[in-house]
Short mmCIF file of C-alpha atoms and ligand atoms in Angstrom, two decimals:
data_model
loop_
_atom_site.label_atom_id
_atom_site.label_comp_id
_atom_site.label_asym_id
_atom_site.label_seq_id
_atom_site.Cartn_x
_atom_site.Cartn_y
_atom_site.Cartn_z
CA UNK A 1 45.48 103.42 68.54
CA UNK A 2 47.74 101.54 70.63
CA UNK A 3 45.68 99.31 73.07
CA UNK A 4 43.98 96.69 71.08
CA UNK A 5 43.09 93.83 73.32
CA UNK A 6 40.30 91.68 74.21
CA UNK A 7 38.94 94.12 76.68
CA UNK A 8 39.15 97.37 74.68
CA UNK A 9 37.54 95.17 71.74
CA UNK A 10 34.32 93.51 73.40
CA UNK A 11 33.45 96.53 75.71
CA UNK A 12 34.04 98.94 73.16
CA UNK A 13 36.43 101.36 74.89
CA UNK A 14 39.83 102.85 73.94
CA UNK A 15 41.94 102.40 77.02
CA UNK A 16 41.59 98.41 78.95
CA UNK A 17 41.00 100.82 82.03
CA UNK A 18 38.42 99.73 84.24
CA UNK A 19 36.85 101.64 87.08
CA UNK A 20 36.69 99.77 89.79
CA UNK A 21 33.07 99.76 91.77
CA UNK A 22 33.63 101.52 94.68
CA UNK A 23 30.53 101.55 98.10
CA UNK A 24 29.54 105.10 98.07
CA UNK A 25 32.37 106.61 94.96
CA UNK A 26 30.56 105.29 91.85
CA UNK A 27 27.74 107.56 91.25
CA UNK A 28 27.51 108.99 87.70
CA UNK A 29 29.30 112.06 87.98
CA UNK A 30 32.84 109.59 88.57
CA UNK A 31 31.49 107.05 86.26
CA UNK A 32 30.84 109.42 82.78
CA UNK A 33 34.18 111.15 83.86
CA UNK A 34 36.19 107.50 82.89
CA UNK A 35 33.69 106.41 80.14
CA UNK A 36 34.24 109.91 78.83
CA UNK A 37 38.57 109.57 78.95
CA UNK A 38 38.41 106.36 77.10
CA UNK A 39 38.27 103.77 80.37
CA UNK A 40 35.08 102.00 81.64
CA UNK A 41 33.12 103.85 83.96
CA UNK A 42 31.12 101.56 86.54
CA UNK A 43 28.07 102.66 88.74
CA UNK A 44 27.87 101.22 92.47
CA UNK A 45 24.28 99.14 92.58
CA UNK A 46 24.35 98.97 96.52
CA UNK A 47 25.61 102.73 96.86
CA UNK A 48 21.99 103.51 95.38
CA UNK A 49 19.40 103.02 98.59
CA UNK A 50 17.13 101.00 96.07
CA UNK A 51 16.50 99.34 92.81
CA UNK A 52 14.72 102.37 91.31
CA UNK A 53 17.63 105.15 92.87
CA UNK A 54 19.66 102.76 90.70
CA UNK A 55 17.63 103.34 87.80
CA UNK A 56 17.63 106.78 87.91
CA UNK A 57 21.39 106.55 87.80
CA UNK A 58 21.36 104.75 84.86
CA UNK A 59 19.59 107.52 83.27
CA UNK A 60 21.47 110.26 85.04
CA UNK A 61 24.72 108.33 83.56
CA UNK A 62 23.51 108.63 79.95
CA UNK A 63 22.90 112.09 79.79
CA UNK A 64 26.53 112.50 81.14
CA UNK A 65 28.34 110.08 78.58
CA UNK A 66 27.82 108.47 75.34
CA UNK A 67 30.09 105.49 75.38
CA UNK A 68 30.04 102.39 77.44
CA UNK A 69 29.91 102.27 81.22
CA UNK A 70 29.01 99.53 83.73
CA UNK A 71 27.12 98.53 86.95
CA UNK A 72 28.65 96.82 90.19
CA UNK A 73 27.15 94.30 92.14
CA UNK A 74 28.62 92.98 95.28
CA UNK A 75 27.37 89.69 97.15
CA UNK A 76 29.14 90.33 100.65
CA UNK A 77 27.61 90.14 104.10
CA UNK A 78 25.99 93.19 104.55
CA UNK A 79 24.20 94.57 107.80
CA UNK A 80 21.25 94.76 105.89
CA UNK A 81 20.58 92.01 103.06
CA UNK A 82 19.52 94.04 100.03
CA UNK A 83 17.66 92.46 96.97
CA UNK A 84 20.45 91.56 94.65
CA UNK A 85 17.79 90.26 92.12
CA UNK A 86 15.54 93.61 91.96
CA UNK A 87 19.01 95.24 90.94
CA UNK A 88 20.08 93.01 88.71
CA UNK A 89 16.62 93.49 87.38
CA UNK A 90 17.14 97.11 87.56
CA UNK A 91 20.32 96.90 84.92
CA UNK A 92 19.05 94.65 82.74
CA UNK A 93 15.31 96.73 82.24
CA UNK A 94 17.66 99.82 81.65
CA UNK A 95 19.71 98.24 79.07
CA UNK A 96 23.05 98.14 80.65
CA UNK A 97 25.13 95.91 78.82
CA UNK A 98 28.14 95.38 81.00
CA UNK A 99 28.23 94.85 84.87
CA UNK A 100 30.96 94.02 87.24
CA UNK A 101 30.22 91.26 89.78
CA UNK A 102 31.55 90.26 92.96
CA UNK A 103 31.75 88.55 96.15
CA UNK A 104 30.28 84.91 97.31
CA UNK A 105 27.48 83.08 95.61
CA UNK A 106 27.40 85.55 92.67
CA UNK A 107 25.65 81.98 91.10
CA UNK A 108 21.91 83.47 90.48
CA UNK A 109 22.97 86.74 89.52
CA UNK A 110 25.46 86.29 86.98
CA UNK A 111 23.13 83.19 85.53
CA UNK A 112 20.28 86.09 85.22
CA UNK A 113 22.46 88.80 83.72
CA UNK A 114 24.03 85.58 81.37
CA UNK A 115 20.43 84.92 79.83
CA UNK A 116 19.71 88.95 80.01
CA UNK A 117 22.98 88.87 77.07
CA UNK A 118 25.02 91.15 79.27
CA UNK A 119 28.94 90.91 79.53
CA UNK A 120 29.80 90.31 82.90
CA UNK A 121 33.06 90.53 84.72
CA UNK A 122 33.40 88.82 87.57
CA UNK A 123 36.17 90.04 90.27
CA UNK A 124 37.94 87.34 92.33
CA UNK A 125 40.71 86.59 94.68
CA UNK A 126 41.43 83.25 94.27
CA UNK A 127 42.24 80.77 90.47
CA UNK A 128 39.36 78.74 92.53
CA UNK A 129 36.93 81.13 92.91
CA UNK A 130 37.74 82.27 88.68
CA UNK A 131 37.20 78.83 87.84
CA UNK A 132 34.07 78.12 89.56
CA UNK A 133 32.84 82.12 87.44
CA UNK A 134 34.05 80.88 84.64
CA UNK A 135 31.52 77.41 84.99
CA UNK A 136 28.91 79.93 85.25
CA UNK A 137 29.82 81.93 82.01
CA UNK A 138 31.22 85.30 82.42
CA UNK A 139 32.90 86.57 79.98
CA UNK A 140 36.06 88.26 81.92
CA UNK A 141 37.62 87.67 85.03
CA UNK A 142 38.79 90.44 87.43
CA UNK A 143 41.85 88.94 89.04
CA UNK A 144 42.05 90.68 92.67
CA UNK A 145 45.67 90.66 94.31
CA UNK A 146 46.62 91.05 97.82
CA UNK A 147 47.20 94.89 97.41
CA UNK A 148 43.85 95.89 96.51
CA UNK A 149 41.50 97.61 98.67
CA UNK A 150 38.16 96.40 100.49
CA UNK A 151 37.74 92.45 99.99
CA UNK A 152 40.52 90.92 100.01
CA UNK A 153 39.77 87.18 100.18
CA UNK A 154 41.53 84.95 102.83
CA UNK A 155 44.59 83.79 100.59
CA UNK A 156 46.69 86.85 100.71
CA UNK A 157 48.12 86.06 96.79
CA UNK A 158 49.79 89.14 95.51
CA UNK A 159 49.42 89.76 91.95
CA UNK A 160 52.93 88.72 90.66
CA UNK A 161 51.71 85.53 91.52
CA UNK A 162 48.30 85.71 90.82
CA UNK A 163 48.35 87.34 87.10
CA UNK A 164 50.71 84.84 86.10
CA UNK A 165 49.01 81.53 87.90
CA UNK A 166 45.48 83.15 85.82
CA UNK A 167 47.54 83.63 82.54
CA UNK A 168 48.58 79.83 83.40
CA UNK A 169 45.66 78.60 84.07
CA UNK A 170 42.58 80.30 83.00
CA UNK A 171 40.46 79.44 79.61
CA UNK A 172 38.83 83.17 80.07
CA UNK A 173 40.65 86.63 79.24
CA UNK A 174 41.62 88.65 82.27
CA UNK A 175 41.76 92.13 83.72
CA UNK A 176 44.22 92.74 86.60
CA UNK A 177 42.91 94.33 89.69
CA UNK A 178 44.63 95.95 92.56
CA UNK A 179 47.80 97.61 93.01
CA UNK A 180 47.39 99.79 89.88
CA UNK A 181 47.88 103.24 89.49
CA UNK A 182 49.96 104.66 86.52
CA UNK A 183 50.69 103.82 82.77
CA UNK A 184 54.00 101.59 84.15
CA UNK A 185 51.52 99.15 86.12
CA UNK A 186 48.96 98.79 82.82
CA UNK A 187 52.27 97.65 80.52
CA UNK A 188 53.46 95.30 83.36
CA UNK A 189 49.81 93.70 83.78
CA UNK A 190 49.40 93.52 79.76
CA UNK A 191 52.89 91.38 79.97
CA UNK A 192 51.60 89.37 82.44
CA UNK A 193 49.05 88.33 80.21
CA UNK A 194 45.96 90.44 81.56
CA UNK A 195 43.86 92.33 78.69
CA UNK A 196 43.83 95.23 80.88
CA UNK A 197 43.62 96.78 84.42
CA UNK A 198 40.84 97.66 87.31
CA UNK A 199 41.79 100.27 89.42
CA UNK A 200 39.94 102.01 92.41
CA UNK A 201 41.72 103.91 94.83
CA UNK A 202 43.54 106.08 92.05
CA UNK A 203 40.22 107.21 90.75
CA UNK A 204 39.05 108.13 94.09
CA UNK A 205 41.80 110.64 93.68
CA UNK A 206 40.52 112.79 90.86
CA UNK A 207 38.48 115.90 90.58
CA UNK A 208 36.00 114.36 89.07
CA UNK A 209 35.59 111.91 92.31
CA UNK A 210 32.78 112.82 94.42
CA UNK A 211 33.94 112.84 97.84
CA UNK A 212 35.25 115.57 99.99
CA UNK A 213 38.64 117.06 98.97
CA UNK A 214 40.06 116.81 102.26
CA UNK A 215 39.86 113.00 102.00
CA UNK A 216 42.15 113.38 98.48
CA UNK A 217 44.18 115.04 100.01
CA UNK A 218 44.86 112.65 102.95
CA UNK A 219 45.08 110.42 100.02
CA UNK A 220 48.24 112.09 98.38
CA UNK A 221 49.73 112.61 101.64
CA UNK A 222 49.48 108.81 102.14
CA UNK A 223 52.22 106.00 102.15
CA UNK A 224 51.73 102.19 101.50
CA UNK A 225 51.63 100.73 104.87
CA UNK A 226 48.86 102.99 105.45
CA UNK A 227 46.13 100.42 105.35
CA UNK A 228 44.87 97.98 107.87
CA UNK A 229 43.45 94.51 107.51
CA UNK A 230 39.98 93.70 109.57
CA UNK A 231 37.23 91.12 109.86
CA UNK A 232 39.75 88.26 108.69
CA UNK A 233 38.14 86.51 112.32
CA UNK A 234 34.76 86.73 110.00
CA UNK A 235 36.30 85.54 107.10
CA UNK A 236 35.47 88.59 105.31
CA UNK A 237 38.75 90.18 105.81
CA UNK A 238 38.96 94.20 104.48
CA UNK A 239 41.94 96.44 103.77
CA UNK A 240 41.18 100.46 104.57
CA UNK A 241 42.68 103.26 105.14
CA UNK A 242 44.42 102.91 108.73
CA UNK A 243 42.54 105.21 110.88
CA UNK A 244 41.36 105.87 114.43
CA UNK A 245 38.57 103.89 113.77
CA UNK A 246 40.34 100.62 112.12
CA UNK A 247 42.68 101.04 115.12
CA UNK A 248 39.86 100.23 117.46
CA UNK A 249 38.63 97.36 115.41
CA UNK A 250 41.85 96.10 115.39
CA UNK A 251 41.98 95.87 118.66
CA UNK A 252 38.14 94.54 119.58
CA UNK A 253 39.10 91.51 116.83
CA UNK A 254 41.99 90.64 118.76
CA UNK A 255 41.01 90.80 122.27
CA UNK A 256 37.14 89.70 122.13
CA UNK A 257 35.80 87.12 124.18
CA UNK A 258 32.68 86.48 122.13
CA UNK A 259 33.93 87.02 118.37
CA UNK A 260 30.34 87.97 118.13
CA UNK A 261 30.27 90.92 114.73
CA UNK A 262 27.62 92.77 116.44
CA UNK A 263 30.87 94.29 118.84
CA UNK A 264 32.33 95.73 115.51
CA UNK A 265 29.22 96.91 113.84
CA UNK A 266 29.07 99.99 114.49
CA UNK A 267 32.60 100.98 113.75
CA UNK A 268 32.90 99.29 110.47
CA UNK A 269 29.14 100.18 109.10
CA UNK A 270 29.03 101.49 105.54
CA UNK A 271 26.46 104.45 106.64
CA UNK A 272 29.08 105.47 109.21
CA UNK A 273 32.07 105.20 106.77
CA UNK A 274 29.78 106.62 103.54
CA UNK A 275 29.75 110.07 106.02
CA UNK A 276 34.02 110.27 105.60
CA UNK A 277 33.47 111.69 102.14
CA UNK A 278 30.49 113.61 102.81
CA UNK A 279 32.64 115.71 105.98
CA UNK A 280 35.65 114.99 105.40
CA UNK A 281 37.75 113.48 108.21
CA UNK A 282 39.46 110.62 107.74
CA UNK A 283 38.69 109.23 111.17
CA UNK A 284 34.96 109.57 111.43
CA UNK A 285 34.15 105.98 110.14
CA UNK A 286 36.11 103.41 107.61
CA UNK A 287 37.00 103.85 104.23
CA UNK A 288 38.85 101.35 101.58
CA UNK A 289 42.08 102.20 100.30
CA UNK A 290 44.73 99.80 98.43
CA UNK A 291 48.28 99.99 99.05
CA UNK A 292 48.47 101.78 95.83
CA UNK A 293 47.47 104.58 98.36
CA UNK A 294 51.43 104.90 98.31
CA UNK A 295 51.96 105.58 94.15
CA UNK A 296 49.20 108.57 94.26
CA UNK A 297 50.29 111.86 94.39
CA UNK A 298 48.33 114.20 92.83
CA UNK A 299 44.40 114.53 91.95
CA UNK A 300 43.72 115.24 87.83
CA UNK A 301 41.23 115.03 86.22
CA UNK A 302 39.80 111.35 85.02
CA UNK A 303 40.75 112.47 81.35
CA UNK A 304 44.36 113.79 82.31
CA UNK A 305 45.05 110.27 84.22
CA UNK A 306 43.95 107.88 81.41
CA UNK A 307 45.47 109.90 79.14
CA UNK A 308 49.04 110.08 81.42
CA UNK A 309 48.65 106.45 81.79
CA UNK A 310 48.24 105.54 77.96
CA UNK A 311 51.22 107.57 77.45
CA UNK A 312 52.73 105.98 80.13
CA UNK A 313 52.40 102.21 79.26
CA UNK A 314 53.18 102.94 75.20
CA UNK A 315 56.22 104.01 76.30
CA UNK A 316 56.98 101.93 78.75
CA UNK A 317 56.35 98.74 76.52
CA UNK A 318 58.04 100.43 73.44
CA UNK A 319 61.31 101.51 75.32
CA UNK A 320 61.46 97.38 76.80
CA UNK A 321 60.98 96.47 73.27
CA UNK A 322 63.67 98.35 72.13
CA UNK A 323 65.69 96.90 74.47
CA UNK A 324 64.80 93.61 74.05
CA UNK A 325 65.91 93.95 70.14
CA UNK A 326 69.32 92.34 69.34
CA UNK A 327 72.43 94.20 69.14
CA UNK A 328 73.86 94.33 65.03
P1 NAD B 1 27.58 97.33 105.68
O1 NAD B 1 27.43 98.60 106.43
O2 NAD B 1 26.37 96.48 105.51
O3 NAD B 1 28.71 96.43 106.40
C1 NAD B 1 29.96 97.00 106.76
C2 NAD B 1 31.07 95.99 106.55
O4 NAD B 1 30.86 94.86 107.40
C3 NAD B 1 31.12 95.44 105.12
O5 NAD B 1 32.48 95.28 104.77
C4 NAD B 1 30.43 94.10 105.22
O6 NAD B 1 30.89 93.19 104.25
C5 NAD B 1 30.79 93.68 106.64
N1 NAD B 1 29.78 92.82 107.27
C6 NAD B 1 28.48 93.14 107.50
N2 NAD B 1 27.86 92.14 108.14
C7 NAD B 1 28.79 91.15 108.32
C8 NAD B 1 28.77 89.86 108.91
N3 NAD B 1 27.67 89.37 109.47
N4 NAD B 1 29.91 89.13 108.90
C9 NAD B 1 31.04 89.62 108.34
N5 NAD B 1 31.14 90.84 107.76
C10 NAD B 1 30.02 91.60 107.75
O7 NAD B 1 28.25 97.58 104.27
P2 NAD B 1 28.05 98.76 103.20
O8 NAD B 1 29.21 99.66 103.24
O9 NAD B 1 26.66 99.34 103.31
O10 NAD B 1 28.15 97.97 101.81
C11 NAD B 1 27.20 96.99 101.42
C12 NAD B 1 27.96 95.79 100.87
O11 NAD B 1 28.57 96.10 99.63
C13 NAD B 1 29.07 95.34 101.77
O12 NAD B 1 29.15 93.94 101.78
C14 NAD B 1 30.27 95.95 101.11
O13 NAD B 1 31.43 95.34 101.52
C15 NAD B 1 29.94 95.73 99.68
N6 NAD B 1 30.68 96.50 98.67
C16 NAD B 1 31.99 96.78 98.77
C17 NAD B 1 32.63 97.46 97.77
C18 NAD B 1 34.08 97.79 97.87
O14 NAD B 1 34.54 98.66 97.15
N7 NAD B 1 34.81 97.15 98.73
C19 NAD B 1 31.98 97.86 96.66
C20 NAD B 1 30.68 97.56 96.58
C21 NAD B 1 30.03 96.91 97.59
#
């Protein structure tokens, strides 16, 4: 087995490939598809309408996979607050031992998942932001660059930088997030010193993925300077896919008199955006992308990926070891 690291050994999984938690991707079908190919599967709590939908896919998760998968709860501003407790409740009364968190003031929620004995990774832009999760005791951090899609933070740190400032800095093992996409990226983020890698937008971009095949497809037809930034004016800046609709909220940011969010609302709501992958067109609302959108090409299956991108990283790091050895 060659991936033996921190990651693979507390989560109990054979590739340090983590699925990122993605608004309105990570139901259980996507999920058991990576906890199936060796990765870590997560569930989407806020994708569920309520605590109890969430339970039921928990259970609908189980009878789909036997290994380990994970939940995801984001604290971001949302149009309408949900009960981050009851779902945190939610995981821990159906016995799901690991859960990705993320966002501001994760404080409650991480301390109730802490005391519930679950292993919590906690994603993050910023060494700051680490530092103040790791006070609070989770167990990995999720180190989000500058590529990645969705939240993005207000520091704009790319991961060369940011992998390497964490490796410096941090008392708590690591997973690299963003920018990730293929078996060359996992062996550069292991030598960076992360125990492994998140990635989102390339699972969106599998058969298993449920969403509308037109929107993989726009996918693979997709550069990297195909995303746009938004909200940064409400600190709670975004990258998506660049569409007709970012376009116009582009534009409203920039030239707004009031800078009230209400003017953006309805362009950048998650109900209008969630509707992209049930029809299909890429400009009917918002959707997050990474600038990884630019390394995908193709849509496999979530076994043929991980399995591609263990093959890819063993022989990536054995070739750069060979290299590395000295001449006779
Ligand atoms: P939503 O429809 O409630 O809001 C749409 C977008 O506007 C979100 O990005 C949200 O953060 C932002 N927003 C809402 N009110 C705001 C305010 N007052 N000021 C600044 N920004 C504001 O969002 P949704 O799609 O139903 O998702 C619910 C929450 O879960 C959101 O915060 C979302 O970002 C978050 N989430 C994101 C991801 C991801 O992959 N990026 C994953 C899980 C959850």
């Amino acid at each position: 087995m060659p991936f033996d690291t921190e990651l693979t050994r507390r989560l109990g999984i054979r590739i340090p490939v983590v699925q990122g938690g993605m608004q309105y991707v990570g139901y259980a079908e996507l999920a058991s598809a990576v906890s199936n190919a060796g990765g870590l599967g997560i569930l989407t709590a806020l994708t569920q309408p309520t605590p109890d939908d969430l339970r039921k896919e928990i259970r609908k998760t189980r009878t789909m996979t036997k290994y380990p998968f994970g939940v995801n709860i984001t604290l971001l501003p949302t149009l309408q607050p949900p009960d981050y407790g009851a779902y945190a409740q939610a995981v821990i009364d159906e016995g799901v031992k690991i859960v990705e968190t993320a966002g501001n003031s994760p404080g409650p929620v991480i301390t109730k998942l802490k005391k519930a004995g679950i292993i919590v990774l906690h994603k993050c832009t910023t060494i700051r932001h680490a530092q103040s999760a790791i006070k609070l005791g989770v167990d990995f951090l999720s180190i989000d660059g500058f590529e990645c899609a969705g939240h993005v933070g207000e520091s704009d740190i790319t991961n060369f930088i940011l992998l390497s400032k964490a490796r410096q800095t941090l008392k708590v093992p690591f997973i690299a997030s963003g920018g990730f996409a293929d078996g060359q990226g996992l062996a550069a983020a292991l030598c960076l010193g992360a125990e492994g890698i998140n990635m989102g937008t390339r699972f969106m971009c599998t058969v298993e993925a449920p969403i509308h095949q037109k929107i993989k497809e726009e996918i693979v037809q997709a550069q990297e300077t195909d995303t746009a930034l938004v909200m940064r004016r409400w600190t709670n800046t975004t990258r998506l896919y660049r569409n007709k609709v970012t376009d116009a909220v582009v534009k409203i940011e920039r030239d707004s008199k009031t800078g009230e969010f209400a003017e953006i609302a309805p362009y950048v709501s998650g109900k209008r955006g969630r509707q992209v992958f049930v029809n299909g067109d890429p400009d009917y609302g918002v959707w997050t992308a990474g600038q990884v959108i630019g390394l995908i090409h193709d849509i496999p299956t979530c076994d043929v990926l991980v399995k591609r991108i263990e093959k890819e990283a063993e022989e990536t790091l054995t070739s750069k070891l060979r290299l590395a050895k000295p001449k006779l």
